[in-house]
Coordinates of C-alpha atoms in Angstrom, one line a residue:
M6 CA 63.6 149.7 2.4
A7 CA 64.6 146.1 1.5
R8 CA 63.7 143.5 4.1
Q9 CA 66.5 141.8 5.9
R10 CA 67.4 138.4 4.5
V11 CA 67.5 135.1 6.5
L12 CA 68.8 131.7 5.3
V13 CA 67.8 128.5 7.2
V14 CA 69.9 125.4 6.5
D15 CA 68.7 122.0 7.9
D16 CA 68.1 118.6 6.3
E17 CA 64.9 118.2 8.3
E18 CA 62.0 119.9 6.4
S19 CA 60.0 120.2 9.6
I20 CA 62.7 122.5 11.0
T21 CA 63.1 124.7 7.8
D22 CA 59.3 124.9 7.5
A23 CA 58.9 125.9 11.1
L24 CA 61.6 128.6 11.0
E25 CA 60.3 129.9 7.7
L26 CA 56.8 130.2 9.2
I27 CA 58.1 132.0 12.3
L28 CA 60.4 134.4 10.5
S29 CA 58.7 135.2 7.2
E30 CA 56.4 137.8 8.7
G31 CA 59.3 140.1 9.3
Y32 CA 62.1 139.0 7.0
E33 CA 62.8 137.6 3.6
V34 CA 63.5 133.9 4.3
K35 CA 65.2 131.2 2.1
T36 CA 65.8 127.6 3.0
A37 CA 68.3 124.9 2.0
G38 CA 68.6 121.2 3.0
S39 CA 72.4 120.9 2.7
A40 CA 75.6 122.9 2.8
A41 CA 75.8 122.7 -1.0
G42 CA 72.3 124.1 -1.4
A43 CA 73.3 126.9 1.1
D44 CA 76.4 127.7 -0.9
V45 CA 74.3 128.2 -4.1
L46 CA 72.0 130.6 -2.3
L47 CA 74.8 132.4 -0.5
A48 CA 76.6 133.0 -3.8
G49 CA 73.7 134.7 -5.6
G50 CA 72.2 138.1 -5.1
R51 CA 72.2 140.3 -2.1
P52 CA 74.1 138.9 0.9
F53 CA 72.1 137.3 3.7
D54 CA 72.0 139.2 7.0
L55 CA 71.4 136.1 9.2
V56 CA 71.9 132.3 8.7
F57 CA 70.4 129.6 10.9
T58 CA 72.3 126.4 10.3
D59 CA 72.1 122.9 11.8
L60 CA 75.4 121.7 13.4
R61 CA 75.1 118.4 11.5
L62 CA 74.4 118.6 7.7
P63 CA 74.5 115.7 5.2
D64 CA 77.5 117.0 3.4
A65 CA 79.3 119.2 5.9
T66 CA 79.3 120.4 9.5
G67 CA 77.7 123.7 10.6
I68 CA 81.1 124.8 11.7
E69 CA 82.5 124.3 8.2
L70 CA 79.6 126.3 6.7
L71 CA 80.2 129.0 9.3
D72 CA 83.8 129.3 8.3
R73 CA 82.8 129.7 4.6
I74 CA 80.2 132.3 5.4
K75 CA 82.5 134.4 7.6
A76 CA 85.3 134.2 4.9
E77 CA 82.9 135.5 2.2
T78 CA 80.6 137.9 4.1
P79 CA 82.0 138.7 7.5
D80 CA 79.0 140.9 8.4
T81 CA 76.5 138.0 8.1
Q82 CA 75.4 136.7 11.5
V83 CA 75.3 132.9 12.0
I84 CA 73.3 131.0 14.6
L85 CA 74.1 127.3 15.1
M86 CA 71.2 124.9 15.8
T87 CA 71.9 121.7 17.7
A88 CA 69.9 119.0 19.4
H89 CA 73.0 117.6 21.2
G90 CA 73.8 120.4 23.6
S91 CA 77.6 120.1 23.1
L92 CA 79.0 123.0 25.1
D93 CA 82.5 122.5 23.6
V94 CA 81.2 122.7 20.0
T95 CA 79.1 125.8 20.9
I96 CA 82.1 127.6 22.4
E97 CA 84.2 126.7 19.4
A98 CA 81.5 128.1 17.0
I99 CA 81.3 131.4 18.9
K100 CA 85.1 131.7 18.9
R101 CA 84.9 131.3 15.1
G102 CA 82.4 134.0 14.6
A103 CA 78.9 132.6 15.4
Y104 CA 76.5 135.0 17.0
Y105 CA 75.0 132.3 19.3
Y106 CA 73.3 128.9 19.3
L107 CA 69.7 127.6 19.3
E108 CA 69.1 124.4 21.0
K109 CA 66.3 122.0 19.7
P110 CA 63.5 121.8 20.5
F111 CA 62.8 125.6 20.4
T112 CA 59.8 127.9 20.8
P113 CA 58.7 130.6 18.3
E114 CA 59.5 133.2 20.9
Q115 CA 63.1 132.0 21.3
V116 CA 63.6 132.1 17.5
S117 CA 62.1 135.6 17.1
M118 CA 64.1 137.0 20.0
L119 CA 67.4 135.5 18.9
A120 CA 66.9 136.5 15.3
G121 CA 66.1 140.1 16.3
R122 CA 69.1 140.4 18.6
A123 CA 71.5 138.9 16.0
L124 CA 70.3 141.2 13.2
Q125 CA 70.5 144.2 15.5
F126 CA 74.0 143.2 16.5
G127 CA 75.0 142.9 12.9
Q128 CA 73.6 146.3 12.0
I129 CA 75.3 148.0 14.9
S130 CA 78.6 146.3 14.0
R131 CA 78.4 147.4 10.4
E132 CA 77.6 151.0 11.4
N133 CA 80.4 151.1 14.0
K134 CA 82.9 149.8 11.5
V135 CA 82.0 152.6 9.1
L136 CA 82.1 155.2 11.9
K137 CA 85.5 154.0 13.2
Q138 CA 87.0 154.0 9.8
A139 CA 85.9 157.6 9.2
L140 CA 87.1 158.7 12.6
S141 CA 90.5 157.1 12.0
T142 CA 91.0 158.9 8.8
E143 CA 93.6 161.7 9.3
G144 CA 92.4 163.8 6.4
E145 CA 88.7 164.0 5.8
S146 CA 85.7 162.4 7.4
E147 CA 82.3 161.5 5.9
V148 CA 79.8 159.7 8.1
F149 CA 76.2 159.5 7.1
G150 CA 76.5 162.5 4.9
I151 CA 78.4 164.6 7.4
T152 CA 81.6 165.8 5.6
G153 CA 84.7 167.6 6.7
R154 CA 88.1 167.5 8.3
S155 CA 87.8 170.3 10.8
P156 CA 88.3 169.7 14.5
H157 CA 84.7 170.9 15.1
L158 CA 83.3 168.3 12.7
R159 CA 85.4 165.4 14.2
Q160 CA 84.3 166.4 17.7
I161 CA 80.7 166.2 16.6
I162 CA 81.2 162.8 15.1
E163 CA 82.8 161.6 18.3
T164 CA 79.9 162.9 20.3
I165 CA 77.5 161.1 18.0
R166 CA 79.4 157.8 18.5
T167 CA 79.3 158.3 22.3
A168 CA 75.7 159.5 22.7
A169 CA 73.8 157.5 20.1
P170 CA 73.6 154.2 21.9
S171 CA 71.9 155.9 24.9
D172 CA 68.3 157.1 25.2
A173 CA 69.4 160.5 26.4
S174 CA 67.6 163.5 24.9
V175 CA 69.8 165.6 22.6
L176 CA 69.5 169.2 21.7
I177 CA 71.2 170.1 18.4
E178 CA 71.9 173.9 18.0
G179 CA 73.1 175.7 14.9
E180 CA 72.2 178.2 12.2
S181 CA 70.0 177.3 9.3
G182 CA 71.7 175.2 6.7
T183 CA 74.5 173.9 9.0
G184 CA 73.4 170.2 8.8
K185 CA 71.5 169.8 12.1
E186 CA 69.2 167.2 10.5
L187 CA 72.1 165.1 9.3
V188 CA 73.4 165.0 12.9
A189 CA 69.9 163.9 14.1
T190 CA 69.7 161.2 11.5
A191 CA 73.2 159.9 12.4
L192 CA 72.1 159.8 16.1
H193 CA 69.0 157.7 15.1
V194 CA 70.9 155.4 12.7
Q195 CA 73.6 154.7 15.3
S196 CA 71.1 154.0 18.1
R197 CA 69.6 150.8 19.3
R198 CA 66.3 152.2 18.0
S199 CA 67.5 152.3 14.4
A200 CA 65.2 149.6 13.4
G201 CA 62.2 151.6 14.8
P202 CA 60.5 154.6 13.3
Y203 CA 62.2 158.0 12.8
I204 CA 59.5 160.7 13.0
R205 CA 60.4 164.3 12.2
I206 CA 58.1 167.3 12.7
N207 CA 59.0 171.0 12.1
C208 CA 57.2 173.0 14.8
A209 CA 57.7 176.2 12.9
A210 CA 56.0 174.8 9.8
L211 CA 52.7 174.0 11.5
P212 CA 50.0 176.4 12.7
S213 CA 50.1 176.5 16.5
E214 CA 46.5 175.1 16.6
L215 CA 47.5 172.0 14.7
I216 CA 50.7 171.1 16.6
E217 CA 48.9 169.7 19.5
S218 CA 46.7 167.3 17.5
E219 CA 49.7 166.3 15.3
L220 CA 51.9 165.5 18.3
F221 CA 49.3 164.0 20.7
G222 CA 46.6 162.7 18.4
Y223 CA 42.9 162.8 19.1
K224 CA 39.7 160.8 19.7
K225 CA 36.8 160.8 17.3
G226 CA 34.6 163.8 18.2
A227 CA 37.2 165.7 20.1
F228 CA 36.6 168.7 17.9
T229 CA 34.9 169.6 14.6
G230 CA 36.2 167.5 11.8
A231 CA 37.6 164.8 14.1
D232 CA 35.7 162.0 12.4
R233 CA 38.0 159.2 13.5
D234 CA 40.6 158.3 16.1
K235 CA 44.1 159.4 15.2
R236 CA 47.3 158.6 17.0
G237 CA 49.8 161.5 17.2
L238 CA 53.4 161.6 16.1
I239 CA 54.7 160.8 19.6
E240 CA 52.8 157.5 19.6
A241 CA 53.9 156.9 16.0
A242 CA 57.5 157.2 17.2
S243 CA 57.1 154.5 19.8
G244 CA 60.1 152.2 19.7
G245 CA 62.1 154.7 17.7
T246 CA 63.1 158.4 17.6
L247 CA 61.2 161.6 17.5
L248 CA 62.9 164.8 16.1
L249 CA 61.2 168.1 17.0
D250 CA 62.8 170.7 14.7
E251 CA 62.6 174.3 15.9
I252 CA 61.2 173.2 19.3
A253 CA 61.3 176.9 20.5
E254 CA 58.4 177.6 18.1
M255 CA 56.1 175.3 20.1
P256 CA 53.4 177.2 22.1
A257 CA 54.0 177.5 25.8
H258 CA 51.1 175.4 26.9
L259 CA 52.3 172.5 24.7
Q260 CA 55.8 172.8 26.1
T261 CA 54.2 172.1 29.5
K262 CA 52.3 169.1 28.1
L263 CA 55.4 167.8 26.4
L264 CA 57.4 168.1 29.6
R265 CA 54.8 166.0 31.4
V266 CA 55.1 163.3 28.7
L267 CA 58.9 163.2 29.0
Q268 CA 58.6 162.8 32.8
D269 CA 55.8 160.2 32.9
R270 CA 56.3 158.5 29.5
R271 CA 52.5 158.6 29.2
L272 CA 50.2 160.9 27.1
R273 CA 46.5 161.5 26.6
R274 CA 45.0 162.1 23.2
L275 CA 42.8 165.1 22.7
G276 CA 39.3 164.2 23.9
D277 CA 40.4 160.9 25.4
E278 CA 40.0 159.9 29.1
Q279 CA 42.6 157.1 28.9
E280 CA 46.4 157.6 29.0
T281 CA 48.7 155.7 26.7
T282 CA 52.2 154.6 27.5
V283 CA 54.9 155.8 25.0
D284 CA 58.5 154.7 24.5
F285 CA 60.6 157.0 22.3
R286 CA 63.9 158.8 22.1
L287 CA 63.6 162.6 21.8
L288 CA 65.9 164.7 19.6
C289 CA 65.3 168.5 19.3
S290 CA 66.9 171.2 17.2
T291 CA 66.9 174.9 17.0
N292 CA 68.5 177.7 15.1
R293 CA 67.9 180.3 17.9
D294 CA 69.8 181.3 21.0
T295 CA 68.4 179.1 23.7
A296 CA 69.7 181.3 26.5
Q297 CA 68.0 184.3 25.0
M298 CA 64.8 182.3 24.5
I299 CA 64.7 181.3 28.2
Q300 CA 65.3 184.9 29.2
D301 CA 62.5 186.0 26.9
G302 CA 60.1 183.3 28.2
T303 CA 59.6 181.6 24.8
L304 CA 61.3 178.4 26.0
R305 CA 60.6 176.9 29.4
K306 CA 63.7 176.5 31.5
D307 CA 62.6 173.1 32.9
L308 CA 61.8 171.8 29.3
F309 CA 65.2 173.0 28.1
F310 CA 67.0 171.0 30.9
R311 CA 64.9 168.0 30.0
V312 CA 65.6 168.0 26.3
S313 CA 69.3 169.0 26.5
T314 CA 70.9 166.2 28.5
I315 CA 73.4 166.3 25.6
R316 CA 74.0 169.4 23.6
I317 CA 75.6 169.4 20.1
K318 CA 76.5 172.8 18.6
V319 CA 76.9 172.6 14.9
P320 CA 79.3 175.5 13.9
P321 CA 78.5 177.7 10.9
L322 CA 80.5 177.1 7.8
R323 CA 82.5 180.4 8.2
E324 CA 84.0 178.8 11.4
R325 CA 85.0 175.6 9.6
L326 CA 86.5 176.9 6.4
D327 CA 88.8 173.9 6.4
D328 CA 85.7 171.9 5.2
V329 CA 84.7 174.2 2.3
S330 CA 86.9 172.5 -0.3
L331 CA 85.8 169.0 0.8
L332 CA 82.1 169.9 0.6
A333 CA 82.5 171.8 -2.6
E334 CA 84.2 168.8 -4.3
R335 CA 81.5 166.4 -2.9
F336 CA 78.7 168.7 -4.4
L337 CA 80.7 168.9 -7.6
Q338 CA 80.6 165.1 -8.0
T339 CA 76.8 165.1 -7.1
Y340 CA 75.8 167.7 -9.7
T341 CA 78.2 166.7 -12.5
S342 CA 76.7 163.3 -12.3
R343 CA 73.1 164.6 -12.1
Y344 CA 73.4 167.0 -15.0
D345 CA 75.9 164.8 -17.0
K346 CA 78.5 167.6 -17.2
P347 CA 82.2 166.7 -18.0
I348 CA 83.6 168.8 -15.2
R349 CA 86.6 167.3 -13.5
A350 CA 87.7 169.9 -10.9
I351 CA 87.4 173.3 -9.3
S352 CA 90.0 175.8 -10.4
P353 CA 92.4 177.3 -7.7
A354 CA 91.0 180.7 -8.4
T355 CA 87.5 179.5 -7.8
F356 CA 88.5 177.8 -4.5
S357 CA 90.1 181.1 -3.5
L358 CA 86.8 182.9 -4.0
L359 CA 84.9 180.2 -2.1
M360 CA 87.3 180.4 0.8
R361 CA 86.9 184.2 1.1
Y362 CA 83.1 184.2 1.3
D363 CA 81.2 184.3 4.7
W364 CA 78.5 181.7 3.8
P365 CA 75.6 183.2 5.7
G366 CA 73.4 180.3 4.3
N367 CA 76.0 177.7 5.4
I368 CA 76.3 174.3 3.7
R369 CA 72.9 174.7 2.0
E370 CA 74.1 177.9 0.3
L371 CA 77.4 176.3 -0.7
E372 CA 75.5 173.4 -2.3
S373 CA 73.3 175.9 -4.2
V374 CA 76.4 177.8 -5.4
I375 CA 78.1 174.7 -6.7
E376 CA 74.9 173.5 -8.5
H377 CA 74.6 176.9 -10.2
A378 CA 78.3 176.8 -11.2
V379 CA 78.0 173.3 -12.7
L380 CA 74.9 174.4 -14.7
F381 CA 76.7 177.4 -16.2
A382 CA 80.2 176.0 -16.6
R383 CA 81.7 175.8 -20.1
E384 CA 85.1 174.4 -19.2
E385 CA 86.4 171.2 -17.7
E386 CA 87.0 173.1 -14.5
L387 CA 84.7 175.4 -12.5
M388 CA 85.9 178.9 -13.1
P389 CA 85.3 182.1 -11.1
E390 CA 82.9 183.4 -13.8
D391 CA 80.7 180.3 -13.2
L392 CA 79.9 181.4 -9.7
P393 CA 76.8 183.5 -8.9
E394 CA 77.3 187.3 -8.9
H395 CA 76.8 187.7 -5.1
I396 CA 80.0 185.6 -4.4
H397 CA 82.1 188.2 -6.4
A398 CA 80.2 191.1 -4.8
A399 CA 80.9 189.9 -1.3
R400 CA 84.6 189.5 -2.1
A401 CA 84.8 193.1 -3.3
S402 CA 82.9 194.5 -0.3
H403 CA 85.2 193.4 2.5
S404 CA 88.4 191.5 3.3
R405 CA 88.6 188.5 5.6
C406 CA 92.4 188.9 6.2
L407 CA 93.1 190.6 9.6
I408 CA 96.8 191.1 10.3
P409 CA 97.9 191.4 13.9
P410 CA 100.0 194.5 14.7
Y411 CA 103.8 194.4 14.6
M412 CA 104.0 191.3 12.5
T413 CA 106.9 191.3 9.9
M414 CA 106.2 190.4 6.3
E415 CA 108.2 187.2 6.8
E416 CA 106.0 186.3 9.8
I417 CA 102.8 187.1 7.8
E418 CA 104.1 184.9 4.9
R419 CA 104.9 182.0 7.3
E420 CA 101.4 182.2 8.9
A421 CA 99.7 182.3 5.5
I422 CA 101.6 179.2 4.3
A423 CA 101.0 177.3 7.6
Q424 CA 97.2 178.0 7.5
T425 CA 96.8 177.2 3.9
L426 CA 98.8 174.0 4.4
E427 CA 96.5 173.0 7.3
R428 CA 93.4 173.7 5.3
T429 CA 94.5 171.5 2.4
G430 CA 95.4 168.7 4.7
G431 CA 99.1 169.0 4.1
N432 CA 98.7 168.9 0.3
V433 CA 101.7 170.9 -1.0
K434 CA 100.6 171.0 -4.6
K435 CA 97.2 172.4 -3.7
T436 CA 98.8 174.9 -1.2
A437 CA 101.1 176.1 -4.0
E438 CA 98.2 176.6 -6.4
I439 CA 96.2 178.6 -3.8
L440 CA 99.1 180.8 -2.9
D441 CA 100.3 181.1 -6.5
Y442 CA 103.8 179.7 -5.8
H443 CA 105.8 177.4 -8.0
R444 CA 106.2 174.2 -6.0
P445 CA 110.1 174.4 -5.7
T446 CA 109.7 177.9 -4.3
L447 CA 107.1 176.7 -1.8
Y448 CA 109.4 173.8 -0.7
R449 CA 112.2 176.2 -0.1
K450 CA 110.0 178.4 2.0
L451 CA 108.6 175.4 4.0
K452 CA 112.2 174.4 4.8
R453 CA 113.2 177.9 5.8
F454 CA 110.1 178.4 8.0
G455 CA 110.5 174.9 9.6
L456 CA 107.3 173.7 8.0
M457 CA 108.8 171.0 5.8
T458 CA 107.0 167.7 6.2
V459 CA 107.5 166.0 2.9
A460 CA 110.3 165.8 0.3
P461 CA 109.9 167.5 -3.1
A462 CA 108.4 165.4 -5.9
E463 CA 110.9 164.4 -8.6
D464 CA 108.8 166.0 -11.4
D465 CA 108.7 169.5 -9.7
D466 CA 109.7 172.2 -12.1
E467 CA 112.8 174.1 -10.9
V468 CA 111.8 177.4 -12.4
D469 CA 110.8 180.2 -10.0

């Protein structure tokens, strides 16, 4: 990952040299002795994440440079340096977008602390801007790879936005392939720990005898083969986030040990007599029924309560069919680009098949199906024959459509139109294609059923 970029602007070389020395260990640092020199650096290459600028420069004021920076790259954070301690100027700078000010003379600790806080503020601001933009979109949402327009999805995104800034433990539940790891990643990236490590371990993928040493670490000589000290993944996650995937697969005695770590925030490596303080945020996920696991004794109740301060249930794809078309189109773009295939769309008949399938493998299965279809497609659209055979077989084996008793044909037709219109996000053209109506016919039915929300397009064919 590219290091964050810092620009220092001051006509005193002793100041630029000092700041470069202090900051270069953690950041990519450039220096300039004037506003003109700063403009050259600001105009070229990747934007700077942070700028330290003196209030008084040979060819401009720091306020003027601040205005230019904020006009060109609003997300760049600016810290004004001054030896004059003018409170009025400082307040004016902050009003115009400066993060804060640094008064000369300064200490290395002051510089490091202020830079760290400014960069963290900038990162959080950028991420919140992306998140708010996605949440305000009436149709679809895509945040950190989480795609969809369904109410379930939007509720999950809202929960992420609320829960991420805290250190509360989160339990993410859902079937395999629903996107639990994407939710966990979003929680980390949105948190105040996003600059720290993000450690993931699948408890089901490791033999039970290795989980303890992987999580807690060990001292040299603790067991045969322990020829050196090794810190565990909990220690490695210090200052960041630890994700325990399939936590219910953890042996009972390790659940007890983990619970103690969560309570005391201290751990002891295998074979060690000393305890180590740890500071991490815990996320857990499982594809199993936690209530049943507690009843069966495979998951400790006290650990469950400790790791599930916040619970996020990711619904299976069959319960968020509104999102199938969005996800399918996203995967289509991914794989047409990867395999250099000139496919521009998914045909309505193919969408109809995708919408009628149960998706036991959830999003992961849908991605695999679209990749298969792209590889075998011969037209500019994905056609039904491009889909794997099991999609067709599933359609023939059962029907998803359950009609409540005593509904008239007109009521059934109205409900079919209303649901399809909702799933297409109000797109009349796509609704007409799915239901096999001419658009003028659909417009008349929308008007008759009281579902009309838009006027007919001028180029609609008037033939029924």
